[in-house]
CSV table of C-alpha atoms in Angstrom, one decimal:
chain,number,residue,atom,x,y,z
A,1192,MET,CA,25.2,-25.6,-7.2
A,1193,THR,CA,28.3,-25.8,-5.0
A,1194,PRO,CA,29.0,-22.4,-3.3
A,1195,PRO,CA,32.4,-20.8,-4.0
A,1196,ALA,CA,35.2,-20.7,-1.6
A,1197,ALA,CA,34.7,-16.9,-1.1
A,1198,THR,CA,31.4,-15.0,-1.1
A,1199,PRO,CA,31.5,-11.2,-1.8
A,1200,THR,CA,30.2,-9.3,1.2
A,1201,LEU,CA,28.7,-5.9,0.5
A,1202,ALA,CA,26.4,-3.2,1.6
A,1203,TYR,CA,23.3,-2.4,-0.4
A,1204,LEU,CA,22.1,1.3,-0.2
A,1205,VAL,CA,18.7,2.4,-1.4
A,1206,PRO,CA,17.5,5.9,-0.8
A,1207,GLU,CA,14.3,6.2,1.3
A,1208,PHE,CA,13.7,2.5,1.4
A,1209,PRO,CA,11.2,0.9,1.3
A,1210,GLY,CA,9.0,3.0,-1.0
A,1211,GLN,CA,6.1,2.3,-3.2
A,1212,THR,CA,8.2,1.6,-6.3
A,1213,HIS,CA,10.9,-0.5,-4.5
A,1214,THR,CA,9.7,-4.1,-5.1
A,1215,PHE,CA,12.5,-4.5,-7.6
A,1216,PHE,CA,15.2,-3.8,-4.9
A,1217,TRP,CA,13.7,-6.2,-2.5
A,1218,ARG,CA,13.5,-8.9,-5.1
A,1219,GLU,CA,17.1,-8.4,-6.1
A,1220,LEU,CA,18.1,-8.5,-2.5
A,1221,GLU,CA,16.3,-11.8,-2.0
A,1222,ALA,CA,18.1,-13.1,-5.0
A,1223,LEU,CA,21.4,-12.1,-3.5
A,1224,ASP,CA,20.4,-13.7,-0.2
A,1225,ALA,CA,19.4,-16.9,-2.0
A,1226,ALA,CA,22.9,-17.1,-3.5
A,1227,GLY,CA,24.6,-16.8,-0.2
A,1228,VAL,CA,25.8,-13.3,-0.6
A,1229,ASP,CA,26.1,-11.5,2.7
A,1230,VAL,CA,24.3,-8.2,2.3
A,1231,ASP,CA,24.0,-5.3,4.8
A,1232,LEU,CA,20.8,-3.4,3.8
A,1233,LEU,CA,21.1,0.4,4.3
A,1234,SER,CA,19.1,3.5,3.4
A,1235,THR,CA,19.5,7.2,3.9
A,1236,SER,CA,16.1,7.6,5.7
A,1237,PRO,CA,12.7,6.0,5.9
A,1238,PRO,CA,10.2,7.0,3.2
A,1239,THR,CA,7.7,9.8,3.9
A,1240,SER,CA,5.0,7.5,2.5
A,1241,GLY,CA,4.8,4.1,0.9
A,1242,ALA,CA,2.7,1.2,-0.2
A,1243,GLY,CA,1.6,-1.6,2.1
A,1244,HIS,CA,3.8,-4.3,0.4
A,1245,PRO,CA,3.6,-7.7,2.2
A,1246,TRP,CA,7.4,-7.5,2.6
A,1247,ARG,CA,7.4,-3.9,4.0
A,1248,ASP,CA,7.7,-4.7,7.7
A,1249,ALA,CA,10.5,-7.2,7.1
A,1250,ALA,CA,12.4,-4.7,4.9
A,1251,THR,CA,12.0,-1.9,7.4
A,1252,ALA,CA,13.2,-4.2,10.3
A,1253,ARG,CA,16.3,-5.2,8.3
A,1254,THR,CA,17.3,-1.7,7.1
A,1255,SER,CA,19.8,0.5,8.9
A,1256,TYR,CA,19.2,4.2,8.3
A,1257,LEU,CA,22.2,6.5,8.0
A,1258,SER,CA,20.2,9.4,9.3
A,1259,ARG,CA,19.3,7.5,12.5
A,1260,PRO,CA,22.5,5.9,13.7
A,1261,SER,CA,22.6,4.0,16.9
A,1262,ALA,CA,24.7,5.3,19.8
A,1263,ALA,CA,27.3,2.7,18.9
A,1264,ASP,CA,27.4,3.7,15.2
A,1265,ALA,CA,27.6,7.4,16.2
A,1266,GLY,CA,30.6,6.6,18.4
A,1267,ARG,CA,32.3,4.6,15.7
A,1268,ALA,CA,31.6,7.4,13.2
A,1269,ALA,CA,33.4,9.9,15.5
A,1270,GLY,CA,36.3,7.4,15.5
A,1271,VAL,CA,36.3,7.3,11.7
A,1272,LEU,CA,36.5,11.1,11.5
A,1273,ALA,CA,39.3,11.2,14.1
A,1274,ARG,CA,41.3,8.6,12.1
A,1275,ALA,CA,40.7,10.5,8.9
A,1276,VAL,CA,42.1,13.7,10.4
A,1277,GLY,CA,45.2,11.8,11.6
A,1278,ALA,CA,45.7,10.1,8.2
A,1279,GLY,CA,45.2,13.4,6.3
A,1280,ARG,CA,42.1,12.1,4.6
A,1281,LEU,CA,39.6,14.7,5.7
A,1282,PRO,CA,40.5,17.4,3.2
A,1283,ALA,CA,39.7,15.1,0.3
A,1284,ALA,CA,36.5,14.0,1.9
A,1285,LEU,CA,35.4,17.6,2.4
A,1286,ARG,CA,36.1,18.4,-1.2
A,1287,ARG,CA,34.0,15.4,-2.3
A,1288,ALA,CA,31.2,16.5,0.0
A,1289,GLY,CA,30.8,19.8,-1.8
A,1290,GLY,CA,27.9,22.2,-1.2
A,1291,GLY,CA,27.5,24.7,1.6
A,1292,VAL,CA,28.7,24.4,5.2
A,1293,ARG,CA,25.4,22.8,6.5
A,1294,GLU,CA,25.0,20.5,3.5
A,1295,ARG,CA,28.6,19.4,3.7
A,1296,GLY,CA,28.3,18.6,7.3
A,1297,VAL,CA,25.2,16.5,6.8
A,1298,VAL,CA,26.9,14.5,4.0
A,1299,LEU,CA,30.1,14.1,6.0
A,1300,LEU,CA,28.2,12.8,9.0
A,1301,ALA,CA,26.3,10.2,6.9
A,1302,ALA,CA,29.5,9.2,5.2
A,1303,ALA,CA,31.2,8.7,8.5
A,1304,VAL,CA,28.3,6.5,9.7
A,1305,LEU,CA,28.6,4.5,6.5
A,1306,ALA,CA,32.4,4.1,6.8
A,1307,ALA,CA,32.0,3.1,10.5
A,1308,ARG,CA,29.4,0.5,9.7
A,1309,ALA,CA,31.7,-1.0,7.1
A,1310,ARG,CA,34.5,-1.3,9.7
A,1311,ALA,CA,32.1,-2.9,12.2
A,1312,ARG,CA,30.4,-5.3,9.8
A,1313,GLY,CA,33.5,-6.2,7.9
A,1314,TRP,CA,32.3,-5.4,4.4
A,1315,ARG,CA,34.5,-3.5,1.9
A,1316,HIS,CA,32.1,-2.4,-0.8
A,1317,VAL,CA,28.8,-0.5,-0.9
A,1318,HIS,CA,26.5,-0.6,-3.9
A,1319,VAL,CA,24.2,2.5,-4.3
A,1320,HIS,CA,21.0,2.2,-6.3
A,1321,SER,CA,21.1,5.8,-7.3
A,1322,SER,CA,23.6,8.4,-8.6
A,1323,ALA,CA,22.0,11.2,-6.6
A,1324,ASN,CA,22.9,12.3,-3.0
A,1325,SER,CA,23.3,8.7,-1.8
A,1326,ALA,CA,26.1,8.2,-4.2
A,1327,ARG,CA,27.8,11.4,-2.9
A,1328,VAL,CA,27.6,10.0,0.6
A,1329,ALA,CA,29.3,6.8,-0.6
A,1330,MET,CA,31.9,8.7,-2.5
A,1331,VAL,CA,32.8,10.7,0.7
A,1332,ALA,CA,32.8,7.5,2.8
A,1333,ALA,CA,35.3,6.0,0.4
A,1334,ALA,CA,37.6,8.9,1.0
A,1335,LEU,CA,37.2,8.5,4.8
A,1336,GLY,CA,37.7,4.8,5.0
A,1337,ASP,CA,39.1,1.8,3.2
A,1338,ILE,CA,36.0,0.9,1.2
A,1339,THR,CA,34.9,1.1,-2.5
A,1340,TYR,CA,31.5,1.9,-3.9
A,1341,SER,CA,29.5,1.5,-7.1
A,1342,VAL,CA,26.3,3.0,-8.5
A,1343,THR,CA,23.4,2.1,-10.7
A,1344,LEU,CA,21.9,4.6,-13.1
A,1345,HIS,CA,18.1,4.2,-13.3
A,1346,GLY,CA,17.2,7.1,-15.6
A,1347,PRO,CA,18.6,10.2,-17.4
A,1348,LEU,CA,21.8,11.5,-15.8
A,1349,ALA,CA,20.3,15.0,-15.5
A,1350,ASP,CA,17.6,13.7,-13.1
A,1351,TYR,CA,20.3,12.9,-10.4
A,1352,GLY,CA,21.7,16.3,-9.7
A,1353,PRO,CA,25.2,17.8,-9.9
A,1354,GLY,CA,28.6,16.2,-9.4
A,1355,GLN,CA,28.1,13.3,-11.7
A,1356,ALA,CA,31.6,13.3,-13.1
A,1357,ASP,CA,33.1,13.0,-9.6
A,1358,LYS,CA,30.6,10.3,-8.5
A,1359,TRP,CA,31.4,8.1,-11.5
A,1360,ARG,CA,35.1,8.8,-11.7
A,1361,HIS,CA,35.7,7.7,-8.1
A,1362,ALA,CA,33.3,4.7,-8.3
A,1363,ALA,CA,34.9,1.2,-8.7
A,1364,PHE,CA,32.3,0.4,-11.3
A,1365,GLY,CA,28.8,1.4,-12.4
A,1366,LEU,CA,25.7,-0.3,-13.6
A,1367,VAL,CA,23.1,0.9,-16.0
A,1368,ILE,CA,19.6,-0.5,-16.7
A,1369,THR,CA,19.6,0.1,-20.5
A,1370,GLU,CA,22.1,0.4,-23.3
A,1371,ARG,CA,20.5,3.8,-24.0
A,1372,LEU,CA,21.7,5.0,-20.6
A,1373,ARG,CA,25.2,3.6,-21.2
A,1374,VAL,CA,25.4,5.7,-24.4
A,1375,GLU,CA,24.2,8.8,-22.6
A,1376,LEU,CA,26.7,8.2,-19.8
A,1377,ALA,CA,29.6,7.8,-22.2
A,1378,ALA,CA,28.6,11.0,-24.1
A,1379,ALA,CA,28.3,13.0,-20.9
A,1380,LEU,CA,31.3,11.8,-19.0
A,1381,GLY,CA,33.7,10.3,-21.5
A,1382,GLU,CA,34.3,7.0,-23.3
A,1383,ASP,CA,36.9,6.0,-20.7
A,1384,LEU,CA,34.1,5.1,-18.3
A,1385,VAL,CA,32.5,2.5,-20.6
A,1386,GLU,CA,34.9,-0.3,-19.5
A,1387,ARG,CA,33.8,0.1,-15.9
A,1388,VAL,CA,30.1,0.3,-16.7
A,1389,ARG,CA,28.0,-2.9,-17.1
A,1390,LEU,CA,24.5,-3.5,-18.3
A,1391,ALA,CA,22.2,-4.8,-15.5
A,1392,PRO,CA,18.5,-4.4,-16.6
A,1393,MET,CA,16.0,-4.3,-13.8
A,1394,GLY,CA,14.0,-7.5,-13.5
A,1395,ILE,CA,11.2,-9.3,-11.7
A,1396,ARG,CA,10.9,-12.4,-9.6
A,1397,LEU,CA,9.5,-15.1,-11.9
A,1398,ALA,CA,7.3,-16.5,-9.1
A,1399,ASP,CA,5.4,-13.2,-9.0
A,1400,THR,CA,4.3,-13.6,-12.7
A,1401,GLU,CA,2.5,-16.9,-12.0
A,1402,ARG,CA,-1.2,-16.7,-12.7
A,1403,SER,CA,-3.9,-18.5,-10.8
A,1404,ARG,CA,-5.7,-18.8,-14.1
A,1405,PRO,CA,-4.8,-18.3,-17.8
A,1406,TYR,CA,-5.1,-14.9,-19.3
A,1407,GLU,CA,-8.5,-14.3,-21.0
A,1408,PRO,CA,-9.0,-11.5,-23.5
A,1409,TRP,CA,-12.1,-9.4,-23.6
A,1410,THR,CA,-15.0,-11.1,-25.3
A,1411,GLY,CA,-17.2,-8.1,-25.7
A,1412,GLU,CA,-19.3,-9.0,-22.7
A,1413,GLY,CA,-19.1,-6.8,-19.6
A,1414,PRO,CA,-16.5,-3.9,-19.2
A,1415,ALA,CA,-13.1,-4.0,-20.8
A,1416,LEU,CA,-10.7,-3.8,-17.9
A,1417,LEU,CA,-7.6,-1.7,-18.3
A,1418,PHE,CA,-4.9,-1.5,-15.6
A,1419,SER,CA,-2.0,1.0,-15.2
A,1420,CYS,CA,0.6,1.2,-12.5
A,1421,GLY,CA,3.1,4.0,-11.7
A,1422,ARG,CA,3.6,6.9,-9.3
A,1423,LEU,CA,1.3,9.8,-10.0
A,1424,ASN,CA,3.7,12.2,-11.7
A,1425,PRO,CA,3.3,14.1,-15.0
A,1426,ALA,CA,6.1,12.1,-16.5
A,1427,LYS,CA,4.0,8.9,-16.3
A,1428,GLY,CA,1.3,10.3,-18.7
A,1429,HIS,CA,-1.7,9.3,-16.6
A,1430,ASP,CA,-3.5,12.4,-17.9
A,1431,THR,CA,-3.1,11.3,-21.5
A,1432,LEU,CA,-4.3,7.8,-20.6
A,1433,ILE,CA,-7.4,9.1,-18.9
A,1434,ARG,CA,-8.1,11.2,-22.1
A,1435,ALA,CA,-7.7,8.0,-24.1
A,1436,VAL,CA,-10.3,6.3,-22.0
A,1437,SER,CA,-12.6,9.2,-22.7
A,1438,VAL,CA,-12.0,8.6,-26.5
A,1439,LEU,CA,-12.9,4.9,-26.1
A,1440,VAL,CA,-16.0,5.6,-24.0
A,1441,ASP,CA,-17.2,8.1,-26.6
A,1442,ALA,CA,-16.7,5.4,-29.3
A,1443,GLY,CA,-18.9,3.0,-27.3
A,1444,VAL,CA,-16.3,0.8,-25.7
A,1445,PRO,CA,-17.2,0.1,-22.1
A,1446,VAL,CA,-13.8,0.7,-20.6
A,1447,ARG,CA,-12.9,0.7,-16.9
A,1448,LEU,CA,-9.4,1.9,-16.0
A,1449,ALA,CA,-7.7,1.4,-12.6
A,1450,ILE,CA,-4.5,3.2,-11.9
A,1451,ALA,CA,-2.2,2.1,-9.0
A,1452,GLY,CA,0.2,4.6,-7.6
A,1453,GLU,CA,0.4,7.7,-5.5
A,1454,ASP,CA,2.0,11.1,-5.9
A,1455,GLU,CA,5.1,12.3,-4.0
A,1456,GLN,CA,2.9,14.3,-1.6
A,1457,GLY,CA,1.0,11.3,-0.4
A,1458,GLY,CA,-2.1,12.2,-2.4
A,1459,ASP,CA,-2.0,16.0,-1.9
A,1460,GLY,CA,-0.1,16.8,-5.1
A,1461,TYR,CA,-0.6,15.7,-8.7
A,1462,ARG,CA,-3.4,13.4,-7.8
A,1463,ALA,CA,-5.7,16.4,-7.4
A,1464,ARG,CA,-5.1,17.4,-11.0
A,1465,LEU,CA,-5.9,14.0,-12.2
A,1466,GLU,CA,-9.1,13.9,-10.1
A,1467,GLY,CA,-10.1,17.2,-11.6
A,1468,LEU,CA,-9.5,15.9,-15.1
A,1469,ILE,CA,-11.6,12.8,-14.4
A,1470,ASP,CA,-14.5,15.0,-13.4
A,1471,GLU,CA,-13.9,17.4,-16.3
A,1472,LEU,CA,-14.2,14.6,-18.8
A,1473,GLY,CA,-17.1,12.9,-17.0
A,1474,MET,CA,-15.1,9.8,-16.4
A,1475,ARG,CA,-15.8,9.2,-12.8
A,1476,ALA,CA,-17.6,5.9,-13.6
A,1477,HIS,CA,-14.8,4.8,-15.8
A,1478,VAL,CA,-11.5,5.7,-14.0
A,1479,ARG,CA,-10.3,4.8,-10.5
A,1480,LEU,CA,-7.2,6.0,-8.8
A,1481,LEU,CA,-6.2,3.2,-6.4
A,1482,GLY,CA,-3.4,5.1,-4.6
A,1483,ALA,CA,-0.3,3.4,-3.2
A,1484,VAL,CA,-1.1,-0.3,-3.1
A,1485,GLY,CA,0.9,-3.4,-2.3
A,1486,GLU,CA,2.2,-5.9,-4.8
A,1487,ASP,CA,-0.6,-8.3,-3.9
A,1488,VAL,CA,-3.2,-5.7,-5.2
A,1489,VAL,CA,-1.1,-5.2,-8.4
A,1490,ARG,CA,-0.9,-8.9,-9.0
A,1491,ALA,CA,-4.7,-9.3,-8.5
A,1492,SER,CA,-5.3,-6.3,-10.8
A,1493,LEU,CA,-3.1,-7.9,-13.5
A,1494,GLU,CA,-5.1,-11.1,-13.3
A,1495,GLU,CA,-8.3,-9.2,-14.0
A,1496,ALA,CA,-7.0,-6.9,-16.7
A,1497,HIS,CA,-7.6,-7.4,-20.4
A,1498,VAL,CA,-4.9,-4.8,-21.3
A,1499,PHE,CA,-2.2,-3.0,-19.4
A,1500,ALA,CA,-1.5,0.6,-20.5
A,1501,LEU,CA,1.1,3.2,-19.5
A,1502,ALA,CA,1.5,6.5,-21.4
A,1503,SER,CA,4.9,7.3,-19.8
A,1504,ARG,CA,6.7,10.0,-21.7
A,1505,GLY,CA,10.2,8.7,-21.1
A,1506,GLU,CA,10.2,5.4,-19.1
A,1507,PRO,CA,13.8,4.4,-18.5
A,1508,LEU,CA,12.8,0.7,-18.7
A,1509,GLY,CA,9.6,0.0,-16.7
A,1510,VAL,CA,9.2,-2.6,-14.0
A,1511,ALA,CA,5.4,-2.2,-14.0
A,1512,ILE,CA,5.4,-2.9,-17.8
A,1513,MET,CA,7.7,-5.9,-17.1
A,1514,GLU,CA,5.3,-7.3,-14.5
A,1515,ALA,CA,2.4,-7.0,-16.9
A,1516,MET,CA,4.3,-8.7,-19.7
A,1517,GLY,CA,5.4,-11.4,-17.3
A,1518,ALA,CA,1.8,-12.0,-16.4
A,1519,ALA,CA,0.9,-12.5,-20.1
A,1520,VAL,CA,-1.2,-9.3,-20.2
A,1521,PRO,CA,-0.9,-7.5,-23.5
A,1522,VAL,CA,0.6,-4.0,-23.1
A,1523,VAL,CA,0.1,-0.6,-24.7
A,1524,VAL,CA,2.9,1.7,-23.7
A,1525,GLY,CA,4.5,5.0,-24.6
A,1526,ASP,CA,7.4,4.8,-27.1
A,1527,GLY,CA,10.1,6.7,-25.2
A,1528,GLY,CA,13.1,6.3,-23.0
A,1529,GLY,CA,14.5,2.8,-22.9
A,1530,VAL,CA,11.1,1.0,-23.4
A,1531,ARG,CA,12.2,-0.4,-26.8
A,1532,GLU,CA,14.8,-2.5,-25.0
A,1533,LEU,CA,12.0,-4.2,-23.1
A,1534,VAL,CA,9.1,-4.2,-25.5
A,1535,ALA,CA,10.5,-6.1,-28.5
A,1536,PRO,CA,8.5,-6.4,-31.7
A,1537,GLY,CA,5.5,-8.6,-31.3
A,1538,THR,CA,5.5,-8.4,-27.4
A,1539,GLY,CA,3.4,-5.2,-27.1
A,1540,LEU,CA,2.2,-2.1,-28.8
A,1541,LEU,CA,4.3,1.1,-28.7
A,1542,VAL,CA,2.4,4.4,-29.2
A,1543,ASP,CA,3.0,8.1,-29.1
A,1544,PRO,CA,2.6,8.9,-25.4
A,1545,ALA,CA,1.3,12.4,-26.1
A,1546,GLU,CA,-1.6,11.3,-28.3
A,1547,PRO,CA,-4.7,10.1,-26.6
A,1548,ARG,CA,-6.3,8.9,-29.8
A,1549,ALA,CA,-3.2,6.8,-30.7
A,1550,ILE,CA,-3.4,5.1,-27.3
A,1551,ALA,CA,-7.1,4.5,-27.6
A,1552,ASP,CA,-6.7,3.0,-31.1
A,1553,ALA,CA,-4.0,0.6,-29.8
A,1554,VAL,CA,-6.1,-0.5,-26.8
A,1555,ARG,CA,-9.1,-0.9,-29.0
A,1556,ARG,CA,-7.1,-3.0,-31.5
A,1557,LEU,CA,-6.2,-5.5,-28.7
A,1558,LEU,CA,-9.7,-5.5,-27.3
A,1559,MET,CA,-11.3,-6.2,-30.7
A,1560,ALA,CA,-8.8,-8.9,-31.6
A,1561,PRO,CA,-8.8,-11.4,-28.7
A,1562,GLU,CA,-6.5,-14.0,-30.4
A,1563,GLU,CA,-3.9,-11.3,-31.2
A,1564,ALA,CA,-4.2,-10.0,-27.6
A,1565,ARG,CA,-3.5,-13.6,-26.3
A,1566,ALA,CA,-0.6,-14.1,-28.7
A,1567,VAL,CA,1.0,-10.8,-27.8
A,1568,GLY,CA,0.7,-11.6,-24.1
A,1569,GLU,CA,2.3,-15.0,-24.5
A,1570,ARG,CA,5.2,-13.7,-26.5
A,1571,ALA,CA,5.7,-11.0,-23.9
A,1572,ARG,CA,5.7,-13.5,-21.0
A,1573,ALA,CA,8.3,-15.6,-22.7
A,1574,HIS,CA,10.5,-12.6,-23.5
A,1575,VAL,CA,10.5,-11.2,-20.0
A,1576,ARG,CA,11.1,-14.6,-18.3
A,1577,ALA,CA,14.1,-15.1,-20.6
A,1578,ARG,CA,15.8,-11.7,-20.1
A,1579,PHE,CA,14.4,-9.6,-17.3
A,1580,THR,CA,14.7,-11.3,-13.9
A,1581,SER,CA,15.9,-10.1,-10.5
A,1582,GLU,CA,18.2,-13.1,-10.4
A,1583,ALA,CA,19.9,-11.8,-13.6
A,1584,SER,CA,20.5,-8.3,-12.2
A,1585,ALA,CA,21.7,-9.8,-8.9
A,1586,ARG,CA,24.2,-11.9,-10.8
A,1587,VAL,CA,25.7,-8.9,-12.6
A,1588,LEU,CA,26.2,-7.1,-9.3
A,1589,ALA,CA,27.6,-10.1,-7.4
A,1590,ASP,CA,30.0,-10.9,-10.1
A,1591,ALA,CA,31.2,-7.3,-10.4
A,1592,VAL,CA,31.9,-7.2,-6.6
A,1593,ALA,CA,33.6,-10.6,-6.6
A,1594,GLU,CA,35.9,-9.6,-9.5
A,1595,LEU,CA,36.6,-6.2,-7.8
A,1596,HIS,CA,37.8,-7.9,-4.6
A,1597,GLY,CA,39.6,-10.8,-6.4
A,1598,ALA,CA,37.1,-13.4,-5.1
A,1599,ARG,CA,36.2,-16.4,-7.1
A,1600,ARG,CA,33.6,-15.6,-9.8
A,1601,ARG,CA,30.1,-16.9,-8.9
A,1602,VAL,CA,26.8,-17.3,-10.6
A,1603,VAL,CA,23.7,-16.2,-8.8
A,1604,GLY,CA,20.6,-18.4,-9.2
A,1605,THR,CA,20.2,-21.4,-11.5
C-alpha cells in the first residue's frame, strides 16, 4: 500500500497506562504505528498496579506522564500559561477546569503540560481513551493552546463523572465502542452530537488469536476446564460464576475454573470476598484466582479451556470475550450491556448473569455436546476476525484525525 502524501500526527492519551486491562490500547497503537501514523503516547500517571504483560516495559518506556513532566516540559508549560494570559485565554480554560481551587490547579497544570508538549512535538490533536478526568485535561488544553481533542466512550456515560456535556461539546469528534452507547450518548447530550460521533468497536490483534493446536472440546475424560478473565469487581459477576461452578460440581460435572484478573486494590479488595465465597461453597479444589497476569498466560489458558465464561452484569463490549471467541473457544456470557453487538446468534450462549443455574446449564450444554461446542467456537472465530480487530479501530481513529486536519484520507492495515 502506497503511503499518503500526509500522515496525521496525534497524541494518544490513556489514563494510568499501562494497566492490566490495557492490551487493546497497545494493540491499537501498534496498528497506528504499522500504518505510519506518528503517535505521541501519553498518560496521566503510571498505574498503581498492573499485569506483567510482555509489552509492559516497552509501553512504560515510551509513555510520557503528565503528572511527571520533565524540567523542559515544565518550563514550556509555564510559557503556555503566560501566553494564555496574554491572549486572554486563561478565563475560558479556568471555567472548563471546574472544581475547587486545588482540583482546578491540578487540571490546569496537566493541561498546560499537554499543550506545551503539543507545541514541542508539533502535533495538533490528542485522542483521549476516556471521557473522565483525562478528557477534562484535554478540554482545558484545547482552551490554552492551538490543539483539538477527541474522546472514546468505553461504557455508560454515568461511569465517567460530571461535565460530560462540556467534554463532548468542545471535542472535535467522539468515538463509541457500541451502537448502544451512541444511542445513550444522543439521549443524554442531544441528537446534534451524532454527526460527530463514530462507531469504533474495540478489537484484538489477529495474530494473538492463533492457536498452537486446534480447539478440542471436553470428551468426558479428566476435568472440564473453564476460563474467565476480567478485573475482580462486582460488576464482572465472578461471584455468580463461582456459584455456577458449585451447581455443576453438585451435579457431578468435574469442573475446574480459573479466573484471571485482580481487584483495584492489588488483591486487598474484592478478591477477599471471592476467596471467602470459594471457601464457603467448598470450591477450593475447583476454583483458582490467578491474579493480574500477562497476555501470554491468558493465551495459554484459552488454549487449555473447553469453555470461556463471564457473568458480567453489563459488559460494554468485552475484549476478554473477544479474545476467547477469536481463539475458537465457545463462550457463555452475561446478556447485558453491549454484548449482543459482539456475540451474534450462533457464536456463543447468552445467559442471565444473575442466575447461577442458568450459567451452569449453558456451560453443561456445551460440555455435553462437543460438536456443538466446536461449531460455536469456529463461528465465533470467523465473526471476530471479520469485525473486531485493532486494525479496524485504528483505521476509524486515523481517518477521523486525517479528515479533521484536511489530510488525505488513509486506510490503516490491509
